[in-house]
Amino acid sequence: MNLLHFVLCSYGLTMIVVYGSIFERFRKLTDKIGFCGKLFRCPLCFGFWSGVFLWSINPYTELFTFDYILINAFLLGCLSSGTSYLLAMLVNDFGLKVNQKE
């Protein structure tokens, strides 16, 4: 259950930052910096850092508890990145994405 909570939190955090209108001004500011602009527009890229962030606040939440070691930060970042990207490719504002071929 810890892992499911972690994945859902990282997905939610990633989607809010990458696609949410509340962060639109921030994303426009980071476009001028270069690589940071890409970071805040890519669910795969930002998903990694959202996983690392959630790992870092791990002692302050009861939703998930992972050992506070550096390898866990990397592995949880990878898990967050992969699942955030996968879910972003499968789901949009209208539900499941369905591509129709003509």
Short mmCIF file of N, CA and C in Angstrom, two decimals, residues 62-102:
data_model
loop_
_atom_site.label_atom_id
_atom_site.label_comp_id
_atom_site.label_asym_id
_atom_site.label_seq_id
_atom_site.Cartn_x
_atom_site.Cartn_y
_atom_site.Cartn_z
N GLU A 62 2.73 10.05 6.94
CA GLU A 62 2.38 8.69 7.32
C GLU A 62 1.84 7.90 6.13
N LEU A 63 1.77 8.54 4.96
CA LEU A 63 1.25 7.85 3.78
C LEU A 63 2.18 6.73 3.32
N PHE A 64 3.47 6.99 3.37
CA PHE A 64 4.45 5.98 2.96
C PHE A 64 5.70 6.13 3.82
N THR A 65 6.35 5.01 4.06
CA THR A 65 7.58 5.02 4.85
C THR A 65 8.61 4.16 4.14
N PHE A 66 9.66 4.80 3.69
CA PHE A 66 10.78 4.11 3.05
C PHE A 66 12.04 4.45 3.83
N ASP A 67 12.99 3.52 3.81
CA ASP A 67 14.25 3.80 4.49
C ASP A 67 14.89 5.04 3.89
N TYR A 68 15.50 5.82 4.76
CA TYR A 68 16.07 7.10 4.37
C TYR A 68 17.53 6.91 3.95
N ILE A 69 17.72 6.21 2.82
CA ILE A 69 19.06 6.00 2.26
C ILE A 69 19.06 6.47 0.82
N LEU A 70 20.24 6.85 0.34
CA LEU A 70 20.38 7.49 -0.96
C LEU A 70 19.92 6.62 -2.12
N ILE A 71 20.18 5.33 -2.07
CA ILE A 71 19.76 4.46 -3.18
C ILE A 71 18.24 4.43 -3.31
N ASN A 72 17.53 4.55 -2.19
CA ASN A 72 16.07 4.63 -2.25
C ASN A 72 15.61 5.89 -2.95
N ALA A 73 16.33 6.99 -2.76
CA ALA A 73 15.99 8.24 -3.45
C ALA A 73 16.07 8.03 -4.96
N PHE A 74 17.13 7.39 -5.42
CA PHE A 74 17.29 7.14 -6.86
C PHE A 74 16.22 6.19 -7.39
N LEU A 75 16.01 5.08 -6.69
CA LEU A 75 15.04 4.09 -7.14
C LEU A 75 13.61 4.63 -7.12
N LEU A 76 13.25 5.37 -6.09
CA LEU A 76 11.91 5.95 -6.03
C LEU A 76 11.75 7.05 -7.08
N GLY A 77 12.81 7.78 -7.38
CA GLY A 77 12.77 8.75 -8.46
C GLY A 77 12.52 8.07 -9.80
N CYS A 78 13.19 6.95 -10.03
CA CYS A 78 12.98 6.19 -11.27
C CYS A 78 11.56 5.64 -11.34
N LEU A 79 11.08 5.10 -10.24
CA LEU A 79 9.70 4.59 -10.20
C LEU A 79 8.71 5.70 -10.48
N SER A 80 8.90 6.83 -9.85
CA SER A 80 8.01 7.97 -10.04
C SER A 80 8.05 8.46 -11.49
N SER A 81 9.23 8.54 -12.05
CA SER A 81 9.38 8.99 -13.43
C SER A 81 8.65 8.07 -14.40
N GLY A 82 8.88 6.79 -14.26
CA GLY A 82 8.25 5.82 -15.17
C GLY A 82 6.74 5.79 -15.06
N THR A 83 6.23 5.76 -13.84
CA THR A 83 4.78 5.69 -13.68
C THR A 83 4.10 7.01 -14.04
N SER A 84 4.75 8.12 -13.75
CA SER A 84 4.16 9.42 -14.13
C SER A 84 4.07 9.53 -15.64
N TYR A 85 5.12 9.12 -16.34
CA TYR A 85 5.12 9.19 -17.80
C TYR A 85 4.07 8.22 -18.38
N LEU A 86 4.05 7.00 -17.86
CA LEU A 86 3.09 6.01 -18.35
C LEU A 86 1.66 6.49 -18.16
N LEU A 87 1.33 6.97 -16.99
CA LEU A 87 -0.03 7.45 -16.73
C LEU A 87 -0.35 8.70 -17.53
N ALA A 88 0.64 9.58 -17.75
CA ALA A 88 0.41 10.78 -18.56
C ALA A 88 0.12 10.41 -20.02
N MET A 89 0.72 9.32 -20.50
CA MET A 89 0.48 8.88 -21.87
C MET A 89 -0.85 8.14 -22.01
N LEU A 90 -1.37 7.61 -20.92
CA LEU A 90 -2.61 6.83 -20.97
C LEU A 90 -3.86 7.64 -20.65
N VAL A 91 -3.71 8.71 -19.86
CA VAL A 91 -4.87 9.44 -19.35
C VAL A 91 -4.73 10.92 -19.68
N ASN A 92 -5.83 11.55 -20.08
CA ASN A 92 -5.86 13.01 -20.24
C ASN A 92 -7.08 13.56 -19.51
N ASP A 93 -7.42 14.79 -19.76
CA ASP A 93 -8.54 15.43 -19.05
C ASP A 93 -9.89 14.77 -19.33
N PHE A 94 -9.98 14.05 -20.42
CA PHE A 94 -11.26 13.44 -20.82
C PHE A 94 -11.31 11.95 -20.55
N GLY A 95 -10.35 11.41 -19.84
CA GLY A 95 -10.31 9.99 -19.54
C GLY A 95 -9.16 9.32 -20.25
N LEU A 96 -9.36 8.07 -20.63
CA LEU A 96 -8.32 7.32 -21.33
C LEU A 96 -8.09 7.89 -22.73
N LYS A 97 -6.83 8.00 -23.11
CA LYS A 97 -6.49 8.47 -24.45
C LYS A 97 -6.71 7.31 -25.43
N VAL A 98 -7.48 7.59 -26.45
CA VAL A 98 -7.73 6.58 -27.49
C VAL A 98 -7.39 7.21 -28.82
N ASN A 99 -6.39 6.66 -29.48
CA ASN A 99 -6.00 7.14 -30.80
C ASN A 99 -6.73 6.34 -31.86
N GLN A 100 -7.45 7.03 -32.72
CA GLN A 100 -8.17 6.36 -33.80
C GLN A 100 -7.42 6.52 -35.09
N LYS A 101 -7.18 5.40 -35.76
CA LYS A 101 -6.51 5.45 -37.05
C LYS A 101 -7.56 5.57 -38.14
N GLU A 102 -7.25 6.38 -39.12
CA GLU A 102 -8.20 6.58 -40.22
C GLU A 102 -8.00 5.59 -41.33
#
